[in-house]
Short mmCIF file of C-alpha atoms in Angstrom, two decimals:
data_model
loop_
_atom_site.label_atom_id
_atom_site.label_comp_id
_atom_site.label_asym_id
_atom_site.label_seq_id
_atom_site.Cartn_x
_atom_site.Cartn_y
_atom_site.Cartn_z
CA MET A 1 5.53 -17.36 48.37
CA LYS A 2 2.14 -18.72 47.37
CA LYS A 3 0.43 -15.73 49.06
CA ALA A 4 2.70 -13.35 47.11
CA ILE A 5 1.79 -14.99 43.79
CA VAL A 6 -1.93 -14.87 44.63
CA ALA A 7 -1.61 -11.22 45.65
CA VAL A 8 0.19 -10.29 42.40
CA LEU A 9 -2.43 -12.14 40.34
CA ALA A 10 -5.27 -10.42 42.23
CA LEU A 11 -3.62 -7.02 41.72
CA ALA A 12 -3.13 -7.71 37.99
CA ALA A 13 -6.75 -8.84 37.63
CA SER A 14 -8.06 -5.75 39.40
CA ALA A 15 -5.89 -3.50 37.23
CA GLY A 16 -7.27 -5.26 34.14
CA LEU A 17 -10.84 -4.72 35.33
CA GLY A 18 -10.08 -1.06 36.00
CA TYR A 19 -8.66 -0.67 32.51
CA ALA A 20 -11.64 -2.43 30.94
CA ALA A 21 -14.04 -0.21 32.89
CA GLY A 22 -12.15 2.88 31.67
CA VAL A 23 -12.33 1.72 28.06
CA ALA A 24 -16.08 1.31 28.32
CA ASN A 25 -16.31 5.07 29.01
CA VAL A 26 -14.28 6.15 25.98
CA PRO A 27 -16.42 8.06 23.45
CA ASP A 28 -16.91 6.72 19.92
CA ILE A 29 -15.31 8.46 16.90
CA SER A 30 -18.81 9.54 15.80
CA THR A 31 -18.86 12.03 18.70
CA LEU A 32 -16.18 14.16 17.01
CA ASN A 33 -17.14 17.39 15.26
CA THR A 34 -17.35 16.49 11.55
CA LYS A 35 -16.25 20.02 10.66
CA ALA A 36 -12.93 19.31 12.42
CA PHE A 37 -12.40 15.61 11.59
CA LYS A 38 -13.24 13.73 8.41
CA TYR A 39 -12.78 9.97 8.58
CA VAL A 40 -13.44 6.74 6.72
CA LEU A 41 -13.89 3.62 8.80
CA PRO A 42 -12.40 0.42 7.32
CA ASP A 43 -15.85 -1.12 6.84
CA ASN A 44 -16.90 1.91 4.76
CA ILE A 45 -14.11 1.68 2.18
CA LYS A 46 -15.72 1.17 -1.21
CA TRP A 47 -13.06 -0.85 -3.03
CA GLY A 48 -13.19 -0.82 -6.82
CA PRO A 49 -11.04 -2.30 -9.57
CA ALA A 50 -7.64 -0.62 -9.94
CA ALA A 51 -7.29 0.70 -13.49
CA GLY A 52 -4.91 -1.49 -15.50
CA LEU A 53 -4.08 -3.77 -12.55
CA PRO A 54 -6.00 -7.06 -12.73
CA GLY A 55 -6.49 -8.66 -9.32
CA THR A 56 -6.04 -5.36 -7.54
CA ASP A 57 -8.59 -3.14 -5.83
CA SER A 58 -8.20 0.57 -5.24
CA TYR A 59 -9.79 3.32 -3.15
CA THR A 60 -8.88 7.02 -3.31
CA LEU A 61 -8.82 8.63 0.12
CA VAL A 62 -7.75 12.15 -0.91
CA GLY A 63 -7.39 13.97 -4.22
CA ASP A 64 -7.32 12.47 -7.69
CA PRO A 65 -4.17 10.62 -8.80
CA GLY A 66 -5.03 11.42 -12.43
CA LYS A 67 -4.81 15.17 -11.88
CA PRO A 68 -2.16 17.60 -10.61
CA GLY A 69 -2.06 17.84 -6.82
CA PHE A 70 -1.68 15.72 -3.70
CA TYR A 71 -3.39 12.34 -3.51
CA ILE A 72 -3.60 9.29 -1.26
CA VAL A 73 -4.73 5.95 -2.64
CA LEU A 74 -5.16 2.52 -1.07
CA ASN A 75 -4.27 -0.48 -3.26
CA ARG A 76 -5.20 -4.03 -2.27
CA PHE A 77 -3.27 -6.65 -4.26
CA HIS A 78 -4.99 -10.02 -4.11
CA ALA A 79 -2.65 -13.00 -3.69
CA GLY A 80 -1.01 -14.01 -6.97
CA ASN A 81 -1.41 -10.59 -8.63
CA PHE A 82 1.35 -8.20 -9.64
CA SER A 83 1.76 -5.08 -11.67
CA ARG A 84 4.13 -5.43 -14.63
CA PRO A 85 7.35 -3.39 -14.93
CA HIS A 86 6.45 0.29 -15.02
CA TYR A 87 7.45 3.68 -13.67
CA HIS A 88 5.85 6.95 -12.55
CA GLU A 89 6.97 10.47 -13.43
CA ASN A 90 7.01 11.64 -9.82
CA ASP A 91 8.18 10.10 -6.57
CA ARG A 92 5.48 8.13 -4.76
CA TYR A 93 5.51 7.24 -1.09
CA VAL A 94 4.16 3.89 0.04
CA MET A 95 3.24 2.58 3.50
CA VAL A 96 2.52 -1.14 3.78
CA LEU A 97 -0.60 -1.46 5.93
CA ASN A 98 -1.50 -5.14 5.84
CA GLY A 99 -0.13 -8.40 4.48
CA THR A 100 3.22 -8.79 2.78
CA TRP A 101 3.82 -6.61 -0.26
CA TRP A 102 6.34 -8.01 -2.72
CA ALA A 103 8.41 -5.73 -4.97
CA ALA A 104 11.27 -5.78 -7.45
CA THR A 105 13.12 -3.26 -9.59
CA GLY A 106 14.17 -3.40 -13.21
CA GLY A 107 12.72 -4.38 -16.54
CA LYS A 108 12.78 -8.18 -16.29
CA TYR A 109 9.46 -9.41 -14.90
CA ASP A 110 9.87 -12.35 -12.52
CA PRO A 111 7.63 -12.46 -9.41
CA ASN A 112 9.95 -15.10 -7.92
CA THR A 113 12.67 -12.46 -7.55
CA THR A 114 10.46 -10.04 -5.61
CA VAL A 115 11.39 -9.22 -2.02
CA PRO A 116 8.96 -9.18 0.91
CA ILE A 117 8.05 -5.85 2.44
CA LYS A 118 6.25 -6.17 5.77
CA PRO A 119 3.49 -4.02 7.34
CA GLY A 120 4.72 -0.76 8.81
CA THR A 121 7.49 -0.39 6.21
CA PHE A 122 7.73 2.93 4.37
CA VAL A 123 9.03 2.91 0.77
CA THR A 124 9.77 5.63 -1.76
CA HIS A 125 9.12 4.76 -5.40
CA VAL A 126 11.64 7.07 -7.00
CA GLY A 127 10.23 8.83 -10.06
CA ARG A 128 11.26 7.45 -13.49
CA GLU A 129 12.70 4.22 -11.97
CA VAL A 130 11.22 0.93 -13.19
CA HIS A 131 9.66 -1.44 -10.66
CA TYR A 132 6.79 -3.90 -10.18
CA ASP A 133 4.92 -5.09 -7.12
CA GLY A 134 2.03 -7.12 -5.77
CA ALA A 135 1.17 -10.12 -3.59
CA ARG A 136 2.64 -13.56 -4.17
CA ALA A 137 0.39 -16.57 -4.76
CA GLY A 138 -0.23 -18.59 -1.62
CA ASN A 139 0.15 -15.51 0.59
CA GLU A 140 -2.34 -13.06 2.02
CA ASP A 141 -3.59 -9.98 0.20
CA ALA A 142 -1.36 -6.92 0.57
CA VAL A 143 -2.76 -3.45 1.29
CA VAL A 144 -0.59 -0.38 0.67
CA MET A 145 -1.26 3.34 1.07
CA ILE A 146 0.29 5.42 -1.71
CA PHE A 147 0.93 9.17 -1.33
CA GLY A 148 2.06 11.40 -4.16
CA GLN A 149 1.79 14.48 -6.32
CA GLY A 150 -0.35 13.93 -9.37
CA PRO A 151 -0.67 13.12 -12.01
CA GLY A 152 0.38 9.66 -10.80
CA THR A 153 0.45 8.19 -14.29
CA ARG A 154 1.83 4.66 -14.67
CA HIS A 155 4.09 4.22 -17.71
CA GLU A 156 4.03 0.55 -18.74
CA CYS A 157 7.18 -1.19 -19.99
CA GLU A 158 5.35 -4.25 -21.38
CA GLY A 159 2.14 -4.99 -23.25
CA PRO A 160 0.02 -3.11 -25.78
CA THR A 161 0.41 0.27 -24.05
CA ALA A 162 4.15 -0.15 -23.41
CA GLU A 163 6.40 2.84 -23.78
CA THR A 164 8.52 2.66 -26.93
CA GLY A 165 11.69 4.52 -27.75
CA PRO A 166 14.28 5.89 -25.34
CA GLY A 167 13.43 6.34 -21.67
CA PRO A 168 13.30 4.50 -18.34
CA CYS A 169 11.73 1.32 -19.81
CA ALA A 170 14.36 1.00 -22.56
CA ASP A 171 17.11 1.67 -20.02
CA ALA A 172 15.71 -0.99 -17.63
CA ARG A 173 15.37 -3.56 -20.43
CA LYS A 174 18.94 -2.90 -21.55
CA ALA A 175 20.26 -3.22 -17.98
CA ALA A 176 18.44 -6.57 -17.69
CA GLY A 177 19.96 -7.79 -20.98
CA LEU A 178 16.57 -7.86 -22.71
CA ASN A 179 17.41 -5.58 -25.69
#
């Protein structure tokens, strides 16, 4: 029995060495034809402040979310930072990449009622539906990748630029008993 265990361990170790040797021969991404593949390595992402979202960084991978057409944006919410209730005209598609992203729907802002959304989860922000999201205090930063058709304008439901009059914000406030 002891010989069998030693033999299995030796076989596993030799397989591991073979795998490691094979990995050493794998070409680097920089060997790809740059006419065929465009890429951004994580260390080369130039994060900048996300417009209107304190405590959040942003990086546009493709397109321009302020203009008509397809776009992809990365948002990094630092712990303790949330957007306020808002909506977008068009559907937006979100993939959680890192950390726990916390989200809620409706017009009553309360980060304690947000639900955790884990990495690998895909979410659709349905157009003209009020929501808010971010990263809870005491947790790690959350990084999400947002896909959509521009313009990806954010319509605020609170604050100095809040939407007034009838529309999704007024409907969400009424549903939350805030009107």
